[in-house]
């Protein structure tokens, strides 16, 4: 792995209760990092990394659909049948459960041999995906605004009731788009009680990390439009529009 070159200190200003976590997909086992010494599901691993020294996992450490989504194994006919979702009443019919395997993000077959996790304060590499657990909507709003502050793009969220790990880690990596979800919305993470309900999880792909850091450094985290509310906001906004109208009519 190439060493970290980006300055991530701006994220310290948030004072997150749960540390951001860097995730790295590798076609080989990393040197100088130990393999995880306990049994966890893929969706639990970013939480483990928040309070653990950096670790990596490989195919033998997975227990669910992770080998499929990481391109480590061929699709399991039992899963592809859709009968799991129908039998467990997660989906109306097997055809609905089958559909998710046509849309769920998956790594190329054989492209990943190990996945590395590290909290941001111990991260010695440039992450492929930075997973941030926000404590409140204010933090999430600042981060999501930073993701579009200099581009004007629309943000979005993608996911399914199951396979949250794929949308959390793999979708941002493949698409190059920031993704976010709310803890408790996905069945697996809720069943495993990975986090309390209602926390925003924001996954930032490597392509967007430098831009978001730059935007966080230069933008006003709490603009007047956020701090001046109610009737006072209406009056202030009317004044802004009046000034703009005067300016463009000159």
XYZ file of C-alpha atoms in Angstrom:
250
model
C 0.000 0.000 0.000
C 1.179 3.494 -0.745
C 1.549 5.649 2.375
C -0.927 8.357 3.303
C -0.228 11.766 1.767
C -3.507 13.626 2.340
C -4.027 15.713 5.490
C -7.175 14.451 7.252
C -6.946 16.727 10.295
C -9.986 18.795 9.222
C -12.230 15.906 10.270
C -11.015 16.366 13.839
C -13.002 19.611 14.016
C -16.207 17.581 14.098
C -15.275 15.882 17.378
C -17.035 12.715 16.248
C -17.990 10.371 19.060
C -17.174 7.456 16.728
C -13.996 7.772 14.685
C -14.104 7.830 10.866
C -12.712 4.634 9.353
C -10.632 4.122 6.233
C -11.256 1.012 4.130
C -8.809 -0.398 1.568
C -9.421 -3.185 -0.965
C -6.285 -5.143 -1.859
C -5.455 -8.032 -4.223
C -2.847 -9.227 -1.698
C -2.406 -9.557 2.065
C -0.942 -6.369 3.565
C 2.346 -6.313 5.424
C 2.647 -4.821 8.900
C -1.070 -5.143 9.647
C -2.517 -8.015 11.640
C -5.494 -10.120 10.636
C -8.665 -9.560 12.682
C -8.646 -11.894 15.672
C -12.395 -12.263 16.153
C -15.455 -13.324 14.194
C -17.503 -10.409 12.822
C -19.806 -9.728 9.916
C -18.635 -7.329 7.200
C -21.093 -4.626 8.305
C -19.682 -4.772 11.854
C -16.060 -4.254 10.861
C -16.040 -0.473 10.489
C -17.432 -0.213 14.001
C -14.712 -2.558 15.301
C -12.056 -0.419 13.619
C -13.244 2.682 15.489
C -11.763 1.316 18.721
C -9.284 -1.293 17.456
C -5.836 -1.141 15.949
C -5.771 -1.448 12.125
C -6.600 -4.930 10.847
C -7.324 -6.821 7.662
C -9.760 -9.579 6.803
C -9.808 -12.207 4.052
C -12.276 -14.679 2.557
C -12.086 -17.093 5.492
C -13.221 -14.328 7.874
C -16.599 -13.789 6.206
C -19.877 -15.471 7.156
C -22.580 -13.923 4.988
C -22.724 -12.699 1.372
C -19.397 -10.849 1.579
C -17.404 -13.245 -0.680
C -20.015 -12.632 -3.383
C -19.997 -8.831 -3.153
C -16.197 -8.720 -2.850
C -15.714 -10.892 -5.929
C -14.099 -13.637 -3.866
C -16.566 -16.366 -4.815
C -19.131 -17.271 -7.448
C -22.763 -16.552 -6.616
C -24.415 -19.113 -4.353
C -27.442 -20.689 -6.119
C -29.271 -20.815 -2.781
C -29.009 -17.040 -2.418
C -29.697 -16.339 -6.088
C -32.897 -18.373 -5.921
C -34.482 -15.616 -3.861
C -36.055 -18.184 -1.570
C -34.223 -16.819 1.477
C -36.065 -13.519 1.279
C -39.391 -15.169 0.544
C -39.016 -17.747 3.331
C -37.929 -15.142 5.891
C -40.705 -12.750 4.781
C -38.193 -10.065 3.812
C -39.632 -9.926 0.305
C -43.081 -10.672 -1.097
C -41.902 -13.330 -3.549
C -38.603 -14.905 -4.500
C -38.537 -12.819 -7.697
C -38.237 -9.640 -5.619
C -35.328 -11.067 -3.625
C -33.701 -12.293 -6.855
C -33.781 -8.762 -8.242
C -31.331 -7.365 -5.693
C -28.547 -9.601 -7.009
C -28.916 -7.877 -10.377
C -28.416 -4.411 -8.877
C -26.265 -4.865 -5.773
C -22.704 -3.544 -6.266
C -20.054 -6.239 -6.616
C -16.291 -6.157 -7.063
C -14.752 -7.874 -10.077
C -14.134 -11.583 -9.577
C -10.685 -12.144 -8.102
C -9.851 -8.445 -7.659
C -9.926 -8.468 -3.843
C -7.973 -10.770 -1.551
C -7.958 -8.655 1.621
C -9.812 -5.680 3.059
C -8.036 -3.344 5.469
C -9.791 -1.270 8.139
C -8.277 1.552 10.185
C -9.586 4.410 12.291
C -8.601 7.759 10.815
C -6.150 8.560 13.614
C -4.191 5.338 12.979
C -4.583 5.286 9.201
C -1.223 5.065 7.427
C -2.661 4.583 3.921
C -4.918 6.469 1.516
C -8.341 4.842 1.888
C -10.480 3.665 -0.989
C -13.540 4.576 1.071
C -13.801 6.715 4.195
C -16.788 5.699 6.352
C -18.004 8.404 8.715
C -20.550 7.845 11.480
C -22.125 11.173 12.388
C -23.563 11.875 15.818
C -26.312 14.191 14.600
C -27.911 15.748 11.533
C -25.845 18.934 11.872
C -22.624 16.992 11.246
C -24.199 15.074 8.373
C -25.490 18.277 6.770
C -22.043 19.882 6.858
C -20.411 16.823 5.282
C -23.037 16.411 2.591
C -22.906 20.124 1.754
C -19.129 19.822 1.476
C -19.626 16.984 -1.017
C -21.382 19.346 -3.464
C -20.182 22.792 -2.323
C -17.825 23.320 -5.269
C -19.668 21.307 -7.930
C -23.385 21.996 -7.489
C -24.143 18.314 -7.992
C -27.092 16.563 -6.399
C -26.376 14.130 -3.617
C -28.189 10.850 -3.260
C -28.537 7.653 -1.302
C -28.756 4.094 -2.557
C -29.426 0.889 -0.698
C -31.611 -2.150 -0.214
C -33.304 -3.605 2.881
C -30.501 -6.187 3.026
C -26.823 -6.244 1.976
C -26.087 -2.874 3.559
C -22.367 -3.694 3.519
C -22.325 -3.573 -0.258
C -23.836 -0.085 -0.372
C -21.680 1.093 2.520
C -18.294 -0.019 1.188
C -18.502 -1.159 -2.418
C -20.996 1.153 -4.114
C -18.946 4.319 -3.373
C -15.770 2.600 -4.573
C -17.317 1.468 -7.852
C -19.448 4.530 -8.580
C -17.157 7.264 -7.286
C -20.198 8.784 -5.569
C -20.722 9.645 -1.913
C -23.418 7.456 -0.389
C -25.227 7.777 2.910
C -27.616 5.656 4.912
C -29.344 5.750 8.276
C -28.536 3.106 10.879
C -31.460 0.802 11.539
C -32.840 0.984 7.987
C -31.068 -2.175 6.811
C -32.150 -5.509 8.236
C -28.712 -7.043 8.783
C -27.174 -4.106 10.632
C -30.326 -3.732 12.709
C -30.424 -7.446 13.588
C -26.769 -7.371 14.624
C -27.292 -4.095 16.531
C -24.206 -2.581 14.905
C -25.215 0.955 15.915
C -28.067 2.749 17.663
C -30.868 3.639 15.290
C -30.966 6.984 13.515
C -27.257 7.719 12.996
C -26.141 8.879 9.554
C -23.420 6.818 7.866
C -21.598 8.646 5.089
C -19.267 6.768 2.745
C -16.807 8.918 0.803
C -14.910 7.340 -2.136
C -11.266 8.128 -2.790
C -12.130 10.296 -5.802
C -14.111 12.728 -3.638
C -11.965 12.847 -0.498
C -9.550 15.633 -1.617
C -12.412 17.814 -2.854
C -14.416 17.392 0.347
C -11.380 18.188 2.492
C -10.750 21.351 0.453
C -14.405 22.378 0.694
C -14.464 21.807 4.454
C -11.407 24.029 4.769
C -12.836 26.954 2.829
C -16.610 26.907 3.329
C -18.536 28.426 6.222
C -19.759 25.458 8.247
C -22.578 27.507 9.804
C -23.741 30.172 7.312
C -26.210 32.888 8.270
C -29.012 31.012 6.514
C -28.600 28.297 9.117
C -28.331 30.600 12.129
C -30.924 33.262 11.281
C -34.305 31.569 11.138
C -38.031 32.266 11.200
C -39.357 35.747 10.403
C -35.900 37.253 10.670
C -34.721 34.893 7.931
C -37.626 35.926 5.689
C -36.750 39.609 6.043
C -33.069 38.964 5.454
C -33.773 36.851 2.367
C -36.088 39.491 0.922
C -33.277 42.002 1.352
C -30.854 39.695 -0.480
C -33.255 39.323 -3.395
C -33.793 43.085 -3.561
C -30.036 43.727 -3.664
C -29.554 41.097 -6.393
C -32.394 42.542 -8.459
C -30.820 45.994 -8.247
C -27.452 44.568 -9.237
C -28.604 42.680 -12.328
C -30.856 45.517 -13.548
C -28.058 48.068 -13.644
